[in-house]
Amino acid sequence: MKVIHIITRLIVGGAQENTLLNCRDLITQYGDDVTLVIGPEAGPEGSLLEQARDWGIPIEVVDSLRRAIHPTRDRLAYQALRRLIRQRRPDVVHTHSAKGGMLGRFAAHAERVPAIVHTVHGAPFHPYQGRGARWFFARCERAAAARCHRLISVADAMTELLVAAGVAPREKFSTIYSGMEVKPFLAADALRSAQRAELGYRDEHVVIGKIARLFHLKGHDDFLAAAEQVAAENPQVRFLLVGDGLWRESIEARIRRSILRDRVWITGLVPPGEIPAWLAAMDVVVHTSLREGLARVLPQALLAGRPVISFDVDGAREVVASDETGILLPPRDVAGLAAAMRRLAADPAMRARLAAEGRRRCTERFRHDNMTRQIRELYEATLEAGGVRCEV
């Protein structure tokens, strides 16, 4: 097959890691002719461009493909994508992210690509936007969905959300969980002693961690508010924040003013390959983001043998089952979060039980080669059917 993937930014992030693994698998396991089209933007999250090149994934950079809405530049990006598609004549165009997904689907539809697929890694509209923004982005998604044959959701929750918003009928969606390299996470415990020693953690310390960009809607304020309550009662608990971003300065300022000033370590930007080692240093992983398709850190933590506490947003409940693989809480429930931290910090047997069950459930479900097999089967079915007819 000849396949073009389109994504707006190749930053360090779940959608981007998912896309790179899919591109690599299509090339190495199926012998497909794959091109990854990206915009030029990077950011404090870091870039995966070097990794893509190391893996031998052909890259095309469209300079006008940017995240921010800009009518003139967006038209240039649309025209550039049409030219590229016309030159390559792909069997499949597979788009990702809001801007790449919008322009890519419109361009592929205009060029009559036989199979147009879009992955919903996270809905571009959510309750924390203004009503006008939600209406606008939902309308954009409806228009783009009408110009593709199939939609892939990384969690059932994404399908429910988009069907309820009238983006597309349910039969147009398939859930395919975001794949990853599971072996490094399964072997993470071998890294624990060295990683904890480097950070100055002793055996008696219980380390509660969070892995996320230091950014809007990632829930760091809620995490720190709960951490302050726990730290006041338990001198052996430590907190570890893995990531970087625009909010780092304000987060560090808050920590300096609080009881947490000697209890929190912020790693800064961390390459994806180092995540297993940081998980190994933790005893509990907390996920307090307020919107997410299905955060990769949840299965990654469980694969590494770490129980999770998560707000019940989007696809979290498809991995986190309370008292089975972790603890699930209503969003913004700081009191409940503090209580869950206390409970798991005090009960190593419970931590081990939850993590073992989570590892059992996640190991096969999140293997990247399983993800790619399902995606390629979807390509094949769409092509064999002559494309599920677009609505426009």
mmCIF file of C-alpha atoms in Angstrom:
data_model
loop_
_atom_site.group_PDB
_atom_site.id
_atom_site.type_symbol
_atom_site.label_atom_id
_atom_site.label_comp_id
_atom_site.label_asym_id
_atom_site.label_seq_id
_atom_site.Cartn_x
_atom_site.Cartn_y
_atom_site.Cartn_z
ATOM 1 C CA MET A 1 0.000 0.000 0.000
ATOM 2 C CA LYS A 2 0.969 3.602 -0.457
ATOM 3 C CA VAL A 3 0.024 5.519 2.717
ATOM 4 C CA ILE A 4 0.330 9.183 3.706
ATOM 5 C CA HIS A 5 0.030 10.081 7.391
ATOM 6 C CA ILE A 6 -0.607 13.754 8.225
ATOM 7 C CA ILE A 7 -0.103 15.311 11.675
ATOM 8 C CA THR A 8 0.306 18.967 12.596
ATOM 9 C CA ARG A 9 3.238 18.794 15.034
ATOM 10 C CA LEU A 10 5.775 16.059 15.702
ATOM 11 C CA ILE A 11 6.226 17.005 19.354
ATOM 12 C CA VAL A 12 6.765 14.569 22.218
ATOM 13 C CA GLY A 13 3.205 13.415 22.837
ATOM 14 C CA GLY A 14 0.928 10.403 22.759
ATOM 15 C CA ALA A 15 -0.634 11.031 19.341
ATOM 16 C CA GLN A 16 2.796 11.540 17.831
ATOM 17 C CA GLU A 17 4.320 8.408 19.416
ATOM 18 C CA ASN A 18 1.313 6.399 18.234
ATOM 19 C CA THR A 19 1.700 7.729 14.685
ATOM 20 C CA LEU A 20 5.443 7.050 14.477
ATOM 21 C CA LEU A 21 5.024 3.467 15.642
ATOM 22 C CA ASN A 22 2.233 2.935 13.112
ATOM 23 C CA CYS A 23 4.381 4.367 10.293
ATOM 24 C CA ARG A 24 7.371 2.229 11.272
ATOM 25 C CA ASP A 25 5.286 -0.952 11.540
ATOM 26 C CA LEU A 26 3.636 -0.384 8.154
ATOM 27 C CA ILE A 27 7.097 -0.075 6.584
ATOM 28 C CA THR A 28 8.884 -2.887 8.422
ATOM 29 C CA GLN A 29 6.096 -5.430 8.882
ATOM 30 C CA TYR A 30 4.024 -4.904 5.740
ATOM 31 C CA GLY A 31 6.459 -3.341 3.271
ATOM 32 C CA ASP A 32 4.203 -0.348 2.687
ATOM 33 C CA ASP A 33 5.313 2.895 1.036
ATOM 34 C CA VAL A 34 4.701 5.396 3.862
ATOM 35 C CA THR A 35 5.205 9.170 4.009
ATOM 36 C CA LEU A 36 4.678 11.219 7.166
ATOM 37 C CA VAL A 37 3.623 14.821 6.517
ATOM 38 C CA ILE A 38 4.172 17.286 9.362
ATOM 39 C CA GLY A 39 4.225 20.998 10.078
ATOM 40 C CA PRO A 40 7.423 22.742 11.194
ATOM 41 C CA GLU A 41 6.475 23.618 14.766
ATOM 42 C CA ALA A 42 8.214 22.247 17.822
ATOM 43 C CA GLY A 43 7.819 23.563 21.385
ATOM 44 C CA PRO A 44 8.820 23.036 25.016
ATOM 45 C CA GLU A 45 7.402 19.508 24.770
ATOM 46 C CA GLY A 46 10.392 18.493 22.605
ATOM 47 C CA SER A 47 10.474 16.931 19.137
ATOM 48 C CA LEU A 48 10.279 13.375 17.762
ATOM 49 C CA LEU A 49 11.679 14.352 14.373
ATOM 50 C CA GLU A 50 15.104 12.828 15.029
ATOM 51 C CA GLN A 51 13.522 9.578 16.163
ATOM 52 C CA ALA A 52 11.396 9.450 12.999
ATOM 53 C CA ARG A 53 14.500 9.875 10.859
ATOM 54 C CA ASP A 54 16.424 7.282 12.870
ATOM 55 C CA TRP A 55 13.585 4.833 12.157
ATOM 56 C CA GLY A 56 13.817 5.558 8.432
ATOM 57 C CA ILE A 57 10.366 7.125 8.121
ATOM 58 C CA PRO A 58 10.212 9.445 5.077
ATOM 59 C CA ILE A 59 9.226 12.948 6.205
ATOM 60 C CA GLU A 60 7.668 15.827 4.285
ATOM 61 C CA VAL A 61 7.497 19.195 6.070
ATOM 62 C CA VAL A 62 4.731 21.593 4.988
ATOM 63 C CA ASP A 63 5.813 24.962 6.334
ATOM 64 C CA SER A 64 2.321 26.459 6.331
ATOM 65 C CA LEU A 65 0.814 23.597 8.361
ATOM 66 C CA ARG A 66 0.584 25.223 11.794
ATOM 67 C CA ARG A 67 -1.569 24.650 14.866
ATOM 68 C CA ALA A 68 -2.969 28.189 15.190
ATOM 69 C CA ILE A 69 -5.909 29.213 13.005
ATOM 70 C CA HIS A 70 -4.681 31.535 10.240
ATOM 71 C CA PRO A 71 -6.918 31.697 7.124
ATOM 72 C CA THR A 72 -4.197 32.667 4.647
ATOM 73 C CA ARG A 73 -1.642 30.179 5.917
ATOM 74 C CA ASP A 74 -4.270 27.448 6.253
ATOM 75 C CA ARG A 75 -5.253 27.871 2.603
ATOM 76 C CA LEU A 76 -1.590 27.554 1.623
ATOM 77 C CA ALA A 77 -1.319 24.376 3.714
ATOM 78 C CA TYR A 78 -4.448 22.936 2.093
ATOM 79 C CA GLN A 79 -3.074 23.650 -1.377
ATOM 80 C CA ALA A 80 0.311 22.137 -0.463
ATOM 81 C CA LEU A 81 -1.367 18.987 0.839
ATOM 82 C CA ARG A 82 -3.418 18.656 -2.337
ATOM 83 C CA ARG A 83 -0.271 18.965 -4.473
ATOM 84 C CA LEU A 84 1.550 16.378 -2.406
ATOM 85 C CA ILE A 85 -1.379 13.930 -2.535
ATOM 86 C CA ARG A 86 -1.730 14.462 -6.281
ATOM 87 C CA GLN A 87 1.967 13.700 -6.784
ATOM 88 C CA ARG A 88 2.071 10.622 -4.522
ATOM 89 C CA ARG A 89 -1.338 9.155 -5.470
ATOM 90 C CA PRO A 90 -1.723 7.246 -2.164
ATOM 91 C CA ASP A 91 -4.137 4.403 -1.514
ATOM 92 C CA VAL A 92 -4.712 5.748 2.016
ATOM 93 C CA VAL A 93 -4.492 9.140 3.682
ATOM 94 C CA HIS A 94 -4.544 8.815 7.476
ATOM 95 C CA THR A 95 -4.813 12.064 9.421
ATOM 96 C CA HIS A 96 -4.247 13.009 13.049
ATOM 97 C CA SER A 97 -4.768 16.123 15.256
ATOM 98 C CA ALA A 98 -7.261 18.921 14.729
ATOM 99 C CA LYS A 99 -5.563 21.053 12.075
ATOM 100 C CA GLY A 100 -3.814 18.209 10.253
ATOM 101 C CA GLY A 101 -7.021 16.218 10.411
ATOM 102 C CA MET A 102 -9.165 19.040 9.046
ATOM 103 C CA LEU A 103 -6.958 20.163 6.157
ATOM 104 C CA GLY A 104 -5.749 16.649 5.385
ATOM 105 C CA ARG A 105 -9.242 15.214 5.054
ATOM 106 C CA PHE A 106 -10.462 18.073 2.905
ATOM 107 C CA ALA A 107 -7.400 17.754 0.648
ATOM 108 C CA ALA A 108 -7.628 13.961 0.379
ATOM 109 C CA HIS A 109 -11.341 14.146 -0.421
ATOM 110 C CA ALA A 110 -10.748 16.746 -3.127
ATOM 111 C CA GLU A 111 -8.102 14.461 -4.668
ATOM 112 C CA ARG A 112 -10.424 11.421 -4.495
ATOM 113 C CA VAL A 113 -8.157 9.278 -2.323
ATOM 114 C CA PRO A 114 -9.631 5.736 -2.166
ATOM 115 C CA ALA A 115 -9.401 5.426 1.647
ATOM 116 C CA ILE A 116 -9.414 8.419 3.995
ATOM 117 C CA VAL A 117 -9.044 7.628 7.708
ATOM 118 C CA HIS A 118 -8.797 9.931 10.724
ATOM 119 C CA THR A 119 -7.747 9.015 14.266
ATOM 120 C CA VAL A 120 -9.434 10.835 17.148
ATOM 121 C CA HIS A 121 -6.703 11.024 19.789
ATOM 122 C CA GLY A 122 -8.761 13.559 21.742
ATOM 123 C CA ALA A 123 -11.769 15.677 20.832
ATOM 124 C CA PRO A 124 -10.910 19.275 19.839
ATOM 125 C CA PHE A 125 -14.009 20.501 21.686
ATOM 126 C CA HIS A 126 -14.475 20.069 25.423
ATOM 127 C CA PRO A 127 -16.361 21.511 28.437
ATOM 128 C CA TYR A 128 -13.524 23.875 29.395
ATOM 129 C CA GLN A 129 -13.931 25.955 26.241
ATOM 130 C CA GLY A 130 -16.395 28.760 25.737
ATOM 131 C CA ARG A 131 -19.716 27.843 24.132
ATOM 132 C CA GLY A 132 -18.779 29.559 20.867
ATOM 133 C CA ALA A 133 -15.482 27.699 20.576
ATOM 134 C CA ARG A 134 -17.184 24.356 21.280
ATOM 135 C CA TRP A 135 -19.800 25.038 18.611
ATOM 136 C CA PHE A 136 -17.172 26.084 16.074
ATOM 137 C CA PHE A 137 -14.859 23.097 16.596
ATOM 138 C CA ALA A 138 -17.755 20.615 16.620
ATOM 139 C CA ARG A 139 -18.999 22.054 13.330
ATOM 140 C CA CYS A 140 -15.485 21.777 11.846
ATOM 141 C CA GLU A 141 -15.276 18.143 12.940
ATOM 142 C CA ARG A 142 -18.656 17.358 11.371
ATOM 143 C CA ALA A 143 -17.510 18.851 8.066
ATOM 144 C CA ALA A 144 -14.211 16.932 8.132
ATOM 145 C CA ALA A 145 -15.870 13.657 9.186
ATOM 146 C CA ALA A 146 -18.137 13.895 6.156
ATOM 147 C CA ARG A 147 -15.012 13.898 3.987
ATOM 148 C CA CYS A 148 -13.457 10.686 5.283
ATOM 149 C CA HIS A 149 -14.402 7.034 5.098
ATOM 150 C CA ARG A 150 -13.540 5.826 8.591
ATOM 151 C CA LEU A 151 -12.830 7.278 12.042
ATOM 152 C CA ILE A 152 -10.590 5.554 14.596
ATOM 153 C CA SER A 153 -11.088 6.334 18.290
ATOM 154 C CA VAL A 154 -8.314 5.601 20.794
ATOM 155 C CA ALA A 155 -11.046 4.867 23.359
ATOM 156 C CA ASP A 156 -14.746 4.029 23.285
ATOM 157 C CA ALA A 157 -15.296 7.275 25.199
ATOM 158 C CA MET A 158 -14.163 9.279 22.151
ATOM 159 C CA THR A 159 -16.739 7.553 19.968
ATOM 160 C CA GLU A 160 -19.506 8.272 22.481
ATOM 161 C CA LEU A 161 -18.501 11.929 22.702
ATOM 162 C CA LEU A 162 -18.362 12.502 18.957
ATOM 163 C CA VAL A 163 -21.552 10.555 18.212
ATOM 164 C CA ALA A 164 -23.399 12.579 20.875
ATOM 165 C CA ALA A 165 -22.119 15.792 19.270
ATOM 166 C CA GLY A 166 -23.422 14.679 15.874
ATOM 167 C CA VAL A 167 -19.952 14.508 14.308
ATOM 168 C CA ALA A 168 -20.606 11.180 12.549
ATOM 169 C CA PRO A 169 -22.797 8.082 12.891
ATOM 170 C CA ARG A 170 -21.612 5.335 15.228
ATOM 171 C CA GLU A 171 -21.022 2.841 12.408
ATOM 172 C CA LYS A 172 -18.267 5.057 11.003
ATOM 173 C CA PHE A 173 -16.113 4.586 14.141
ATOM 174 C CA SER A 174 -13.762 1.822 15.232
ATOM 175 C CA THR A 175 -11.930 1.749 18.568
ATOM 176 C CA ILE A 176 -8.239 0.860 18.267
ATOM 177 C CA TYR A 177 -6.214 1.438 21.418
ATOM 178 C CA SER A 178 -3.023 3.452 21.066
ATOM 179 C CA GLY A 179 -0.057 1.092 20.800
ATOM 180 C CA MET A 180 3.348 1.264 22.433
ATOM 181 C CA GLU A 181 6.532 -0.699 23.041
ATOM 182 C CA VAL A 182 5.444 -2.735 26.072
ATOM 183 C CA LYS A 183 8.706 -4.595 26.807
ATOM 184 C CA PRO A 184 10.612 -1.635 28.334
ATOM 185 C CA PHE A 185 7.726 -1.023 30.735
ATOM 186 C CA LEU A 186 7.434 -4.684 31.712
ATOM 187 C CA ALA A 187 11.174 -4.613 32.526
ATOM 188 C CA ALA A 188 11.080 -1.280 34.388
ATOM 189 C CA ASP A 189 11.682 -2.717 37.866
ATOM 190 C CA ALA A 190 15.289 -3.480 36.922
ATOM 191 C CA LEU A 191 15.859 0.300 36.753
ATOM 192 C CA ARG A 192 14.265 1.135 40.099
ATOM 193 C CA SER A 193 17.240 1.073 42.492
ATOM 194 C CA ALA A 194 19.548 3.153 40.308
ATOM 195 C CA GLN A 195 16.882 5.715 39.421
ATOM 196 C CA ARG A 196 15.782 6.210 43.025
ATOM 197 C CA ALA A 197 19.377 6.452 44.239
ATOM 198 C CA GLU A 198 20.072 9.164 41.682
ATOM 199 C CA LEU A 199 17.131 11.167 43.029
ATOM 200 C CA GLY A 200 18.081 10.608 46.663
ATOM 201 C CA TYR A 201 15.052 8.479 47.530
ATOM 202 C CA ARG A 202 15.456 5.954 50.331
ATOM 203 C CA ASP A 203 13.623 2.653 50.776
ATOM 204 C CA GLU A 204 11.149 4.159 53.237
ATOM 205 C CA HIS A 205 10.099 6.926 50.822
ATOM 206 C CA VAL A 206 6.803 6.456 48.976
ATOM 207 C CA VAL A 207 7.028 8.329 45.672
ATOM 208 C CA ILE A 208 3.825 9.594 44.061
ATOM 209 C CA GLY A 209 4.369 10.776 40.500
ATOM 210 C CA LYS A 210 2.650 12.473 37.602
ATOM 211 C CA ILE A 211 3.770 12.403 33.956
ATOM 212 C CA ALA A 212 2.358 15.223 31.834
ATOM 213 C CA ARG A 213 3.218 18.467 30.126
ATOM 214 C CA LEU A 214 3.236 21.378 32.575
ATOM 215 C CA PHE A 215 0.343 23.028 30.802
ATOM 216 C CA HIS A 216 -3.290 24.127 30.880
ATOM 217 C CA LEU A 217 -5.881 21.445 31.796
ATOM 218 C CA LYS A 218 -3.232 18.914 32.867
ATOM 219 C CA GLY A 219 -4.397 19.171 36.481
ATOM 220 C CA HIS A 220 -1.157 20.110 38.236
ATOM 221 C CA ASP A 221 -2.968 22.520 40.571
ATOM 222 C CA ASP A 222 -5.216 19.697 41.789
ATOM 223 C CA PHE A 223 -2.245 17.346 42.130
ATOM 224 C CA LEU A 224 -0.294 19.881 44.213
ATOM 225 C CA ALA A 225 -3.307 20.771 46.364
ATOM 226 C CA ALA A 226 -3.770 17.103 47.275
ATOM 227 C CA ALA A 227 -0.010 16.638 47.719
ATOM 228 C CA GLU A 228 0.089 19.487 50.251
ATOM 229 C CA GLN A 229 -2.539 17.707 52.376
ATOM 230 C CA VAL A 230 -0.681 14.389 52.233
ATOM 231 C CA ALA A 231 2.727 15.935 52.898
ATOM 232 C CA ALA A 232 1.435 17.596 56.053
ATOM 233 C CA GLU A 233 0.542 14.165 57.497
ATOM 234 C CA ASN A 234 3.186 11.825 56.095
ATOM 235 C CA PRO A 235 6.849 12.893 56.138
ATOM 236 C CA GLN A 236 7.922 9.840 54.090
ATOM 237 C CA VAL A 237 5.949 10.728 50.954
ATOM 238 C CA ARG A 238 7.764 12.362 48.017
ATOM 239 C CA PHE A 239 6.341 13.753 44.770
ATOM 240 C CA LEU A 240 7.797 13.519 41.276
ATOM 241 C CA LEU A 241 6.632 15.579 38.280
ATOM 242 C CA VAL A 242 7.897 14.341 34.916
ATOM 243 C CA GLY A 243 7.605 16.850 32.090
ATOM 244 C CA ASP A 244 8.088 20.460 31.097
ATOM 245 C CA GLY A 245 5.988 23.208 29.606
ATOM 246 C CA LEU A 246 4.745 26.778 29.761
ATOM 247 C CA TRP A 247 3.431 26.446 33.312
ATOM 248 C CA ARG A 248 6.719 25.338 34.864
ATOM 249 C CA GLU A 249 7.614 28.716 36.363
ATOM 250 C CA SER A 250 4.249 29.165 38.102
ATOM 251 C CA ILE A 251 4.286 25.554 39.366
ATOM 252 C CA GLU A 252 7.777 25.973 40.788
ATOM 253 C CA ALA A 253 6.742 29.240 42.456
ATOM 254 C CA ARG A 254 3.788 27.528 44.125
ATOM 255 C CA ILE A 255 5.998 24.690 45.356
ATOM 256 C CA ARG A 256 8.534 27.117 46.858
ATOM 257 C CA ARG A 257 5.764 28.809 48.861
ATOM 258 C CA SER A 258 4.353 25.573 50.277
ATOM 259 C CA ILE A 259 5.151 22.619 52.497
ATOM 260 C CA LEU A 260 6.222 20.833 49.297
ATOM 261 C CA ARG A 261 9.348 22.924 48.735
ATOM 262 C CA ASP A 262 11.720 20.082 49.708
ATOM 263 C CA ARG A 263 9.423 17.236 48.664
ATOM 264 C CA VAL A 264 8.879 17.683 44.903
ATOM 265 C CA TRP A 265 11.274 16.912 42.068
ATOM 266 C CA ILE A 266 10.540 18.279 38.557
ATOM 267 C CA THR A 267 12.481 16.470 35.846
ATOM 268 C CA GLY A 268 12.030 18.842 32.933
ATOM 269 C CA LEU A 269 11.792 17.507 29.405
ATOM 270 C CA VAL A 270 12.246 13.721 29.253
ATOM 271 C CA PRO A 271 12.605 11.644 26.034
ATOM 272 C CA PRO A 272 9.934 8.940 25.634
ATOM 273 C CA GLY A 273 12.562 6.213 25.954
ATOM 274 C CA GLU A 274 13.321 7.299 29.536
ATOM 275 C CA ILE A 275 9.737 7.077 30.793
ATOM 276 C CA PRO A 276 10.107 3.459 32.052
ATOM 277 C CA ALA A 277 12.970 4.510 34.338
ATOM 278 C CA TRP A 278 10.971 7.383 35.816
ATOM 279 C CA LEU A 279 7.978 5.114 36.369
ATOM 280 C CA ALA A 280 10.310 2.644 38.082
ATOM 281 C CA ALA A 281 11.231 5.332 40.622
ATOM 282 C CA MET A 282 7.554 5.818 41.548
ATOM 283 C CA ASP A 283 5.266 3.808 43.799
ATOM 284 C CA VAL A 284 1.980 5.388 42.651
ATOM 285 C CA VAL A 285 1.122 7.235 39.425
ATOM 286 C CA VAL A 286 -1.500 9.995 39.409
ATOM 287 C CA HIS A 287 -3.318 11.304 36.344
ATOM 288 C CA THR A 288 -5.252 14.532 36.924
ATOM 289 C CA SER A 289 -5.706 15.847 33.383
ATOM 290 C CA LEU A 290 -9.160 17.268 32.726
ATOM 291 C CA ARG A 291 -9.342 16.136 29.092
ATOM 292 C CA GLU A 292 -7.535 13.338 27.267
ATOM 293 C CA GLY A 293 -8.478 10.707 24.723
ATOM 294 C CA LEU A 294 -6.883 7.881 26.638
ATOM 295 C CA ALA A 295 -3.681 8.956 28.356
ATOM 296 C CA ARG A 296 -0.787 6.627 27.466
ATOM 297 C CA VAL A 297 0.638 7.061 30.959
ATOM 298 C CA LEU A 298 -2.212 4.964 32.411
ATOM 299 C CA PRO A 299 -1.371 1.691 30.629
ATOM 300 C CA GLN A 300 2.335 2.515 30.807
ATOM 301 C CA ALA A 301 2.177 2.811 34.595
ATOM 302 C CA LEU A 302 0.299 -0.467 34.930
ATOM 303 C CA LEU A 303 2.687 -2.240 32.566
ATOM 304 C CA ALA A 304 5.528 -0.975 34.761
ATOM 305 C CA GLY A 305 3.817 -2.404 37.841
ATOM 306 C CA ARG A 306 2.562 0.863 39.320
ATOM 307 C CA PRO A 307 -1.056 1.408 40.435
ATOM 308 C CA VAL A 308 -2.820 4.512 39.176
ATOM 309 C CA ILE A 309 -5.112 7.169 40.559
ATOM 310 C CA SER A 310 -6.991 8.993 37.826
ATOM 311 C CA PHE A 311 -9.754 11.498 37.322
ATOM 312 C CA ASP A 312 -12.658 9.873 35.474
ATOM 313 C CA VAL A 313 -12.303 11.731 32.167
ATOM 314 C CA ASP A 314 -12.719 10.470 28.611
ATOM 315 C CA GLY A 315 -11.162 7.001 28.226
ATOM 316 C CA ALA A 316 -9.583 6.662 31.690
ATOM 317 C CA ARG A 317 -12.209 4.178 32.927
ATOM 318 C CA GLU A 318 -11.305 1.824 30.056
ATOM 319 C CA VAL A 319 -7.990 1.208 31.845
ATOM 320 C CA VAL A 320 -8.551 2.269 35.460
ATOM 321 C CA ALA A 321 -11.119 0.240 37.390
ATOM 322 C CA SER A 322 -11.457 1.269 41.040
ATOM 323 C CA ASP A 323 -10.086 -1.299 43.451
ATOM 324 C CA GLU A 324 -9.093 -3.495 40.492
ATOM 325 C CA THR A 325 -6.287 -1.623 38.708
ATOM 326 C CA GLY A 326 -6.324 1.680 40.581
ATOM 327 C CA ILE A 327 -8.645 4.343 41.947
ATOM 328 C CA LEU A 328 -10.992 6.402 39.751
ATOM 329 C CA LEU A 329 -12.234 9.790 40.983
ATOM 330 C CA PRO A 330 -14.541 12.562 39.771
ATOM 331 C CA PRO A 331 -12.631 15.391 38.051
ATOM 332 C CA ARG A 332 -11.356 18.140 40.388
ATOM 333 C CA ASP A 333 -12.002 16.003 43.503
ATOM 334 C CA VAL A 334 -8.984 17.187 45.495
ATOM 335 C CA ALA A 335 -10.209 15.720 48.791
ATOM 336 C CA GLY A 336 -10.781 12.345 47.160
ATOM 337 C CA LEU A 337 -7.386 12.551 45.474
ATOM 338 C CA ALA A 338 -5.635 13.231 48.780
ATOM 339 C CA ALA A 339 -7.491 10.322 50.404
ATOM 340 C CA ALA A 340 -6.503 7.990 47.558
ATOM 341 C CA MET A 341 -2.870 9.067 47.854
ATOM 342 C CA ARG A 342 -2.935 8.387 51.600
ATOM 343 C CA ARG A 343 -4.588 5.010 51.094
ATOM 344 C CA LEU A 344 -2.088 3.732 48.543
ATOM 345 C CA ALA A 345 0.919 5.258 50.315
ATOM 346 C CA ALA A 346 0.004 3.277 53.436
ATOM 347 C CA ASP A 347 -0.756 -0.059 51.766
ATOM 348 C CA PRO A 348 2.047 -1.683 49.708
ATOM 349 C CA ALA A 349 0.066 -4.919 49.377
ATOM 350 C CA MET A 350 -2.809 -3.046 47.735
ATOM 351 C CA ARG A 351 -0.368 -1.292 45.405
ATOM 352 C CA ALA A 352 1.058 -4.631 44.297
ATOM 353 C CA ARG A 353 -2.387 -6.202 43.787
ATOM 354 C CA LEU A 354 -3.751 -3.344 41.673
ATOM 355 C CA ALA A 355 -0.608 -3.124 39.552
ATOM 356 C CA ALA A 356 -0.492 -6.871 38.877
ATOM 357 C CA GLU A 357 -4.066 -6.910 37.617
ATOM 358 C CA GLY A 358 -3.457 -3.803 35.511
ATOM 359 C CA ARG A 359 -0.386 -5.353 33.918
ATOM 360 C CA ARG A 360 -2.363 -8.505 33.090
ATOM 361 C CA ARG A 361 -5.105 -6.492 31.367
ATOM 362 C CA CYS A 362 -2.852 -4.100 29.440
ATOM 363 C CA THR A 363 -0.007 -6.208 28.079
ATOM 364 C CA GLU A 364 -1.697 -7.518 24.925
ATOM 365 C CA ARG A 365 -4.182 -4.693 24.465
ATOM 366 C CA PHE A 366 -1.522 -2.001 24.072
ATOM 367 C CA ARG A 367 1.145 -3.719 21.970
ATOM 368 C CA HIS A 368 1.951 -1.494 18.995
ATOM 369 C CA ASP A 369 1.986 -4.359 16.499
ATOM 370 C CA ASN A 370 -1.593 -5.232 17.513
ATOM 371 C CA MET A 371 -2.578 -1.602 16.921
ATOM 372 C CA THR A 372 -0.959 -1.536 13.486
ATOM 373 C CA ARG A 373 -2.515 -4.857 12.477
ATOM 374 C CA GLN A 374 -5.989 -3.529 13.308
ATOM 375 C CA ILE A 375 -5.340 -0.251 11.486
ATOM 376 C CA ARG A 376 -4.063 -1.997 8.378
ATOM 377 C CA GLU A 377 -7.039 -4.359 8.384
ATOM 378 C CA LEU A 378 -9.253 -1.257 8.472
ATOM 379 C CA TYR A 379 -7.374 0.159 5.458
ATOM 380 C CA GLU A 380 -7.847 -3.121 3.586
ATOM 381 C CA ALA A 381 -11.549 -3.372 4.398
ATOM 382 C CA THR A 382 -12.146 0.223 3.310
ATOM 383 C CA LEU A 383 -10.284 -0.278 0.029
ATOM 384 C CA GLU A 384 -11.985 -3.601 -0.684
ATOM 385 C CA ALA A 385 -15.382 -2.017 -0.112
ATOM 386 C CA GLY A 386 -14.492 0.720 -2.562
ATOM 387 C CA GLY A 387 -14.503 3.161 0.363
ATOM 388 C CA VAL A 388 -17.429 3.686 2.665
ATOM 389 C CA ARG A 389 -19.111 6.528 0.762
ATOM 390 C CA CYS A 390 -18.262 9.984 1.993
ATOM 391 C CA GLU A 391 -21.295 12.132 2.734
ATOM 392 C CA VAL A 392 -20.227 14.988 0.429
#
